[in-house]
Amino acid sequence: MISILTAVLYLLLAPIAGGLIAGIDRKLTARMQGRVGPPLLQPFYDVAKLFEKEDVTVTPSQNFYILSYLVFMAVTGALFFAGGDLLLVIFAFTLAHIFIVLGAYAAYSPYSYVGAERELITLMAYEPMIILTAVGLYLVTGSFYVNEIAVSTVPVALYLPGVLIGFLTVLTIKLRKSPFDISTSHHAHQELVKGLTTEFSGATLAKIEIAHWYETVVLLGIVYLFFGFNPLLALVAIAITYFLEVFIDNTFSRMKWQWTMKEGWGVAVTFGFINLAILYYFYMGV
Amino acid sequence: MYDLIFLILFPCIIAAILLLLNNNRVRHAIVALGALVISAGSIYLLVSSFTQGAVYYTFPFEPTSLVMFALEMGIALLLLYLGVRFKQPIAVLLVLIQSAMMIYYEITWGMAVEPEMNLFIDQFSIIMALIIGIIGSLIAVFATSYMDTYHGHHPEVRDRRRLFFFVIFIFLAAMFGLVFSNNIPWIFFFWEITTLSSFLLIGYSETEEATNNAFLALKLNLLGGIAFAGAILYLASVDPSGGLLELDALLASGQAVAIIPAVLISFAGLTKSAQMPFSGWLVGAMVAPTPVSALLHSSTMVKAGVYIIVRFAPVLAGSLAGLSISFVGAVTFLLASGIAISQSNAKKVLAYSTIANLGLIVACAGVGTPQLVWAAIFLIIFHAVAKSLLFLCVGTVEHRTGSRDIEDMDGLIVRLPKVAAMMFIGMAGMFLAPFGMLISKWAAIEAFIVAPLGLIFVMILAFGGAVTVFFWAKWMGKIIEVTPFGENLEGTVSTGKWVVLGSLTAMTVLAALLFPLISSFLVEPYVLSIFNETARLAQDNVIIMVMMIALLLVLPLSYLSYRKQGRTMPAYMGGRPTTPDMKFLGSLGIEREMTTKNYYFAEYFGEAKLLKIGNPLCILLIMAAAAALVGVVL
């Protein structure tokens, strides 16, 4: 049931794909802002440069948490692409996130501390909807296993429009795009210095960047599951999704954390719940 | 059979010795010896009985019941005396009602009924016995040196350590009695002893607050006791021969016969396991010395409540009343998790997280499918281990630093590195994959999806789970901050405490590593024997989780390499001049201290606010369960 081969392929290729997506992201962003933007491969140059930097920390223990973050982010994705249980993937995902938050706490710095608290708020905001997404995919395809959901011939997206909208909303939170980039962001309009990543530099910051590439690929992989019945359509959907994310990122200013919570929980209660309730009624008769 | 009787009586003997003994050093030795024998006894029980399935024993009914009745009346007199002395009219009234019911039962049927199979052992009882025997007696050992320090810190509290340790061992004996009894009036007897024990322990310090909270616990638990007594009267009147007073016969008699006593007894379980609207007593119980809280939360009291509800799960399954009860649990899970966010007192956070987890167990047991009963039993196991560890760690921290507030715990990893690491593992055990509690929550989500009204339960689990992550992670973050100040305070922690804390930490990790074995040797056979079908997690997932734990155990080694290389610098302070202990120059050249504080969201998750929603909602649900019963009767 579990495919080692796809897991290994993911571990090797996801950073490349994730880095390219980040490059496209920056290029698109620049165009939307009327700039030329950096070369497509700029994220790779940046990370390579970070590895050259001197190893400076506030406390050595923060490096341990970030290594764990990278490792478990990779494990999460490997589980996903090996076709594992979606709920287990989600829990591994949470575990990985807890590690980056702990790394920020460990530094005992006011900026990274506030960033860590905010990251936890976003975690609390998106988690219910992510779990409901897994439940929705189970109800439609009859399985929690990614490999079975992915090859399902049922047009999943048609059964789960509400869940899809809900997932796309929390995806914006999860990718830390505006208006939900309260814990850290890549842009200059970040008033909290750089949130939970304030105290990381050099190779450690590079690891966070790579982990984020892994993360992006998994999250877009979940979008694929909604359209698995038609792989071509799925790829188009992923492209549109990401374009929309960049567009939203550039057209919204950051909102307060209260708004993030209300948005994340709100979509779970309305779109997620109503969609699943209808499915329950028609599918299972309970 | 003799092993069961030994486990019930031996703690009583130790208790009696401790009551008579005044020498503190000898007390330490006897508690340690008693703990060793009791743990060994419960492990022996596991080794000798786990292959047998359920075994029932005849035990002389007549004389034992008479002794129990006499003791019950003695306890009632004691409670009446205390109730009058402390001017607690409601407590007096409840004791009178309950005693009247038991006297009526004794006069009307007590002499005639003669159940035969009075003691029993099955896999679920073995699990409970291990929790009581190992965790309970480890807490007793911890309590010996804790109470020495406690009386050093609190000279105003009267030294009643003889009574204290007497009650603790009686408590353990009663818990053994409760899980080994097949005779329902006997279960009730032990049930009432646990109520009395917790009453005495909560009121230990004899302050006004402690006394009031002890009476609150007593009143709420007596309310449950009355429902329990009602179930016994009902059973005796339905079947005067006493056949239904045997637990196994009652469970086998089917829903039509057993639903009324099942719901009455589950109501008693709700009060004992501190579900809303009865949650107040367990929160109030934290005025007691910390080992008492650890005992109440992990291996006794509240576990008795959920034990009995899980026992009755097959009867509750598929009934309207059972569904109402599980909604009480689900609502309690969600709201208590929320309240835990708003608390900064560490013991209160632990208390509300216990209430929440018990709620989840009740929710699983009330719906009662095989998968959910599997999940419920694992929740009991993992919660017992991790929560006892956390309570004892908080107790140690409180004694070393003088505060139990989470906000005062920053840099614990610098001041108390070993204790902080153990707390870290305990918290991971409470909410992180691939540790215990998360395994059970996951199994619960998968099982609820296909259960009646499952979507609502899944929603509650999704939100409650997210909230849980928040309040644990922020506390975890607080203790692992590496502050540039603070000195090591660990030298003063006694060896005995280290042994206990170390064992519980090891058990938290081992329970997660060995859970496939626990599942296949104990939990799955039990579920199979009850439902004729069983439940487990998929093999692939189990392998992945064990690999994840291995990874988690290996990763800390990377820290060794980080320590050697690299340069450390002070944290970023917006470019202001900063001293090494994180003081910085503010405006007008005034030196200010840098402090960090967690979010508590009292305006969203405040205690009063959420209880205002939870209590009426749960009262309504309990009334719905009662209405469903009336429907059955009519």
PDB file of C-alpha atoms in Angstrom, chain A residues 1-2 54-65 67-68 71-72 75 79 84-85 87-88 91-92 94-95 98-99 101-103 105-111 113-114 117-118 120-121 123-125 127-129 131-132 135 138-139 144-145 193 198-199 204 207 257-258 261-262 264-266 268-269 272-273 276-278 280 284 286, chain B residues 341 407 410 413 424 431-434 438 441-442 445-446 448-456 458-459 461-463 465-467 469-470 473-478 480-485 538 540-541 544-545 548 551-552 555-559 562-563 565-574 582 594-599 601 603-605:
ATOM      1  CA  MET A   1       0.000   0.000   0.000  1.00  0.00           C
ATOM      2  CA  ILE A   2       2.813   2.351   0.851  1.00  0.00           C
ATOM      3  CA  GLU A  54      28.525  32.283   9.610  1.00  0.00           C
ATOM      4  CA  ASP A  55      26.664  30.166  12.140  1.00  0.00           C
ATOM      5  CA  VAL A  56      25.246  32.678  14.629  1.00  0.00           C
ATOM      6  CA  THR A  57      22.535  31.807  17.150  1.00  0.00           C
ATOM      7  CA  VAL A  58      20.997  33.146  20.326  1.00  0.00           C
ATOM      8  CA  THR A  59      21.051  29.674  21.812  1.00  0.00           C
ATOM      9  CA  PRO A  60      22.423  26.520  20.173  1.00  0.00           C
ATOM     10  CA  SER A  61      19.278  24.568  21.068  1.00  0.00           C
ATOM     11  CA  GLN A  62      17.205  26.497  18.523  1.00  0.00           C
ATOM     12  CA  ASN A  63      19.122  24.710  15.744  1.00  0.00           C
ATOM     13  CA  PHE A  64      17.955  21.372  17.075  1.00  0.00           C
ATOM     14  CA  TYR A  65      14.302  22.400  16.825  1.00  0.00           C
ATOM     15  CA  LEU A  67      16.473  20.497  12.183  1.00  0.00           C
ATOM     16  CA  SER A  68      13.534  18.567  13.643  1.00  0.00           C
ATOM     17  CA  VAL A  71      13.051  16.443   9.126  1.00  0.00           C
ATOM     18  CA  PHE A  72       9.399  16.114  10.100  1.00  0.00           C
ATOM     19  CA  VAL A  75       8.571  12.983   6.692  1.00  0.00           C
ATOM     20  CA  LEU A  79       4.078   9.947   3.980  1.00  0.00           C
ATOM     21  CA  GLY A  84      -0.240   7.066   3.516  1.00  0.00           C
ATOM     22  CA  ASP A  85      -3.147   7.818   5.814  1.00  0.00           C
ATOM     23  CA  LEU A  87      -4.978  11.925   9.054  1.00  0.00           C
ATOM     24  CA  LEU A  88      -1.520  10.696   9.998  1.00  0.00           C
ATOM     25  CA  PHE A  91      -0.773  15.004  12.562  1.00  0.00           C
ATOM     26  CA  ALA A  92       2.837  14.746  11.371  1.00  0.00           C
ATOM     27  CA  THR A  94       1.268  19.602  13.133  1.00  0.00           C
ATOM     28  CA  LEU A  95       4.244  17.973  14.839  1.00  0.00           C
ATOM     29  CA  ILE A  98       5.267  22.672  16.679  1.00  0.00           C
ATOM     30  CA  PHE A  99       9.034  22.296  16.235  1.00  0.00           C
ATOM     31  CA  VAL A 101       7.346  27.302  16.999  1.00  0.00           C
ATOM     32  CA  LEU A 102       9.456  25.797  19.768  1.00  0.00           C
ATOM     33  CA  GLY A 103      12.611  26.949  18.016  1.00  0.00           C
ATOM     34  CA  TYR A 105      10.351  30.208  21.763  1.00  0.00           C
ATOM     35  CA  ALA A 106      13.743  28.754  22.680  1.00  0.00           C
ATOM     36  CA  ALA A 107      15.555  31.923  21.568  1.00  0.00           C
ATOM     37  CA  TYR A 108      13.944  34.018  24.335  1.00  0.00           C
ATOM     38  CA  SER A 109      13.616  37.040  22.125  1.00  0.00           C
ATOM     39  CA  PRO A 110      10.604  39.355  22.178  1.00  0.00           C
ATOM     40  CA  TYR A 111      10.140  39.400  18.422  1.00  0.00           C
ATOM     41  CA  TYR A 113       8.276  35.062  20.908  1.00  0.00           C
ATOM     42  CA  VAL A 114       5.378  37.107  19.569  1.00  0.00           C
ATOM     43  CA  GLU A 117       2.464  32.895  19.624  1.00  0.00           C
ATOM     44  CA  ARG A 118       0.990  34.171  16.380  1.00  0.00           C
ATOM     45  CA  LEU A 120       0.196  29.006  17.149  1.00  0.00           C
ATOM     46  CA  ILE A 121      -2.879  31.154  16.582  1.00  0.00           C
ATOM     47  CA  LEU A 123      -2.244  26.759  13.625  1.00  0.00           C
ATOM     48  CA  MET A 124      -5.360  26.805  15.786  1.00  0.00           C
ATOM     49  CA  ALA A 125      -7.201  28.688  13.049  1.00  0.00           C
ATOM     50  CA  GLU A 127      -6.367  22.912  11.885  1.00  0.00           C
ATOM     51  CA  PRO A 128     -10.138  22.191  12.097  1.00  0.00           C
ATOM     52  CA  MET A 129     -10.662  22.890   8.406  1.00  0.00           C
ATOM     53  CA  ILE A 131      -9.203  17.783   9.425  1.00  0.00           C
ATOM     54  CA  LEU A 132     -12.620  18.378   7.881  1.00  0.00           C
ATOM     55  CA  VAL A 135     -13.039  13.741   6.503  1.00  0.00           C
ATOM     56  CA  TYR A 138     -12.985  10.077   3.114  1.00  0.00           C
ATOM     57  CA  LEU A 139     -16.736  10.456   2.772  1.00  0.00           C
ATOM     58  CA  PHE A 144      -8.170   7.947   4.178  1.00  0.00           C
ATOM     59  CA  TYR A 145      -5.245   6.691   2.100  1.00  0.00           C
ATOM     60  CA  VAL A 193      10.767  42.418  12.177  1.00  0.00           C
ATOM     61  CA  THR A 198      13.690  36.751  13.619  1.00  0.00           C
ATOM     62  CA  GLU A 199      16.439  34.903  15.438  1.00  0.00           C
ATOM     63  CA  THR A 204      19.307  27.378   9.976  1.00  0.00           C
ATOM     64  CA  LYS A 207      16.605  24.887   6.460  1.00  0.00           C
ATOM     65  CA  TRP A 257      -5.044  37.727  14.439  1.00  0.00           C
ATOM     66  CA  GLN A 258      -8.696  37.903  15.510  1.00  0.00           C
ATOM     67  CA  MET A 261      -9.177  32.997  13.773  1.00  0.00           C
ATOM     68  CA  LYS A 262     -12.660  34.027  12.718  1.00  0.00           C
ATOM     69  CA  GLY A 264     -10.334  29.924   9.691  1.00  0.00           C
ATOM     70  CA  TRP A 265     -13.008  28.722  12.087  1.00  0.00           C
ATOM     71  CA  GLY A 266     -15.758  30.468  10.171  1.00  0.00           C
ATOM     72  CA  ALA A 268     -14.839  25.323   8.833  1.00  0.00           C
ATOM     73  CA  VAL A 269     -18.210  25.858  10.507  1.00  0.00           C
ATOM     74  CA  GLY A 272     -17.023  22.699   5.756  1.00  0.00           C
ATOM     75  CA  PHE A 273     -19.874  21.698   8.003  1.00  0.00           C
ATOM     76  CA  LEU A 276     -20.304  17.549   4.944  1.00  0.00           C
ATOM     77  CA  ALA A 277     -23.795  17.596   6.445  1.00  0.00           C
ATOM     78  CA  ILE A 278     -25.313  17.413   2.967  1.00  0.00           C
ATOM     79  CA  TYR A 280     -23.906  12.727   5.265  1.00  0.00           C
ATOM     80  CA  MET A 284     -25.053   7.752   4.595  1.00  0.00           C
ATOM     81  CA  VAL A 286     -27.780   9.579   9.062  1.00  0.00           C
TER      82      VAL A 286
ATOM     83  CA  ILE B 341      -6.435  28.211  27.067  1.00  0.00           C
ATOM     84  CA  GLU B 407       4.106  32.763  33.376  1.00  0.00           C
ATOM     85  CA  ASP B 410      10.131  30.741  31.598  1.00  0.00           C
ATOM     86  CA  ILE B 413      15.007  24.334  31.006  1.00  0.00           C
ATOM     87  CA  PHE B 424       8.232  18.315  27.849  1.00  0.00           C
ATOM     88  CA  PHE B 431      -1.083  16.130  22.276  1.00  0.00           C
ATOM     89  CA  LEU B 432       1.637  15.325  19.759  1.00  0.00           C
ATOM     90  CA  ALA B 433       1.863  12.590  17.163  1.00  0.00           C
ATOM     91  CA  PRO B 434       2.979   9.859  17.470  1.00  0.00           C
ATOM     92  CA  LEU B 438      -3.113  11.549  19.707  1.00  0.00           C
ATOM     93  CA  LYS B 441      -7.991  10.908  19.173  1.00  0.00           C
ATOM     94  CA  TRP B 442      -7.180   9.780  15.683  1.00  0.00           C
ATOM     95  CA  ILE B 445     -12.151  10.562  14.523  1.00  0.00           C
ATOM     96  CA  GLU B 446     -12.115   7.538  12.218  1.00  0.00           C
ATOM     97  CA  PHE B 448     -17.042   8.681  14.810  1.00  0.00           C
ATOM     98  CA  ILE B 449     -17.305   9.272  11.053  1.00  0.00           C
ATOM     99  CA  VAL B 450     -19.436   6.170  10.650  1.00  0.00           C
ATOM    100  CA  ALA B 451     -21.365   6.544  13.927  1.00  0.00           C
ATOM    101  CA  PRO B 452     -24.825   8.108  14.276  1.00  0.00           C
ATOM    102  CA  LEU B 453     -24.630  11.916  14.304  1.00  0.00           C
ATOM    103  CA  GLY B 454     -20.917  11.316  13.764  1.00  0.00           C
ATOM    104  CA  LEU B 455     -20.368  14.564  11.874  1.00  0.00           C
ATOM    105  CA  ILE B 456     -21.100  16.622  14.981  1.00  0.00           C
ATOM    106  CA  VAL B 458     -16.026  14.914  14.270  1.00  0.00           C
ATOM    107  CA  MET B 459     -16.520  18.694  14.247  1.00  0.00           C
ATOM    108  CA  LEU B 461     -12.968  16.685  17.823  1.00  0.00           C
ATOM    109  CA  ALA B 462     -11.503  18.848  15.068  1.00  0.00           C
ATOM    110  CA  PHE B 463     -12.025  22.070  17.008  1.00  0.00           C
ATOM    111  CA  GLY B 465      -8.004  19.119  18.990  1.00  0.00           C
ATOM    112  CA  ALA B 466      -6.872  22.449  17.546  1.00  0.00           C
ATOM    113  CA  VAL B 467      -7.529  24.218  20.828  1.00  0.00           C
ATOM    114  CA  VAL B 469      -2.559  22.090  20.487  1.00  0.00           C
ATOM    115  CA  PHE B 470      -2.616  25.775  21.356  1.00  0.00           C
ATOM    116  CA  ALA B 473       2.310  24.267  22.780  1.00  0.00           C
ATOM    117  CA  LYS B 474       2.421  27.711  24.399  1.00  0.00           C
ATOM    118  CA  TRP B 475       3.219  26.138  27.775  1.00  0.00           C
ATOM    119  CA  MET B 476       5.830  23.920  26.168  1.00  0.00           C
ATOM    120  CA  GLY B 477       7.372  26.988  24.566  1.00  0.00           C
ATOM    121  CA  LYS B 478       7.500  28.780  27.881  1.00  0.00           C
ATOM    122  CA  ILE B 480      12.061  25.569  26.867  1.00  0.00           C
ATOM    123  CA  GLU B 481      13.029  29.236  26.533  1.00  0.00           C
ATOM    124  CA  VAL B 482      16.753  29.414  27.077  1.00  0.00           C
ATOM    125  CA  THR B 483      16.978  32.461  29.314  1.00  0.00           C
ATOM    126  CA  PRO B 484      20.393  34.060  29.816  1.00  0.00           C
ATOM    127  CA  PHE B 485      19.815  34.172  33.585  1.00  0.00           C
ATOM    128  CA  ALA B 538      -3.868  -0.391  10.371  1.00  0.00           C
ATOM    129  CA  ASP B 540       1.204   0.321   8.162  1.00  0.00           C
ATOM    130  CA  ASN B 541       0.276   3.234  10.369  1.00  0.00           C
ATOM    131  CA  ILE B 544       5.138   4.503  10.682  1.00  0.00           C
ATOM    132  CA  MET B 545       4.336   5.766  14.166  1.00  0.00           C
ATOM    133  CA  MET B 548       8.454   8.454  14.101  1.00  0.00           C
ATOM    134  CA  LEU B 551      13.222   9.488  15.025  1.00  0.00           C
ATOM    135  CA  LEU B 552      12.095  11.705  17.899  1.00  0.00           C
ATOM    136  CA  LEU B 555      17.003  13.827  16.884  1.00  0.00           C
ATOM    137  CA  PRO B 556      18.060  15.292  20.254  1.00  0.00           C
ATOM    138  CA  LEU B 557      21.507  13.822  19.607  1.00  0.00           C
ATOM    139  CA  SER B 558      21.969  16.507  16.943  1.00  0.00           C
ATOM    140  CA  TYR B 559      22.079  19.021  19.780  1.00  0.00           C
ATOM    141  CA  TYR B 562      25.410  22.263  17.695  1.00  0.00           C
ATOM    142  CA  ARG B 563      26.894  22.919  21.073  1.00  0.00           C
ATOM    143  CA  GLN B 565      30.151  25.101  16.721  1.00  0.00           C
ATOM    144  CA  GLY B 566      28.885  28.572  16.090  1.00  0.00           C
ATOM    145  CA  ARG B 567      28.803  31.874  17.869  1.00  0.00           C
ATOM    146  CA  THR B 568      26.037  33.013  20.183  1.00  0.00           C
ATOM    147  CA  MET B 569      24.711  36.529  20.249  1.00  0.00           C
ATOM    148  CA  PRO B 570      22.036  38.315  22.257  1.00  0.00           C
ATOM    149  CA  ALA B 571      18.526  38.342  20.877  1.00  0.00           C
ATOM    150  CA  TYR B 572      17.452  41.097  18.497  1.00  0.00           C
ATOM    151  CA  MET B 573      16.085  44.061  20.422  1.00  0.00           C
ATOM    152  CA  GLY B 574      15.525  46.558  17.658  1.00  0.00           C
ATOM    153  CA  MET B 582      18.017  41.019  28.620  1.00  0.00           C
ATOM    154  CA  MET B 594      12.387  42.373  28.715  1.00  0.00           C
ATOM    155  CA  THR B 595       9.483  40.091  29.627  1.00  0.00           C
ATOM    156  CA  THR B 596       7.385  37.780  27.522  1.00  0.00           C
ATOM    157  CA  LYS B 597       3.834  36.680  28.215  1.00  0.00           C
ATOM    158  CA  ASN B 598       1.550  34.108  26.652  1.00  0.00           C
ATOM    159  CA  TYR B 599      -1.826  34.772  25.094  1.00  0.00           C
ATOM    160  CA  PHE B 601      -7.786  35.038  25.247  1.00  0.00           C
ATOM    161  CA  GLU B 603     -12.415  37.360  26.423  1.00  0.00           C
ATOM    162  CA  TYR B 604     -13.081  34.337  24.209  1.00  0.00           C
ATOM    163  CA  PHE B 605     -12.228  31.323  26.354  1.00  0.00           C
TER     164      PHE B 605
END
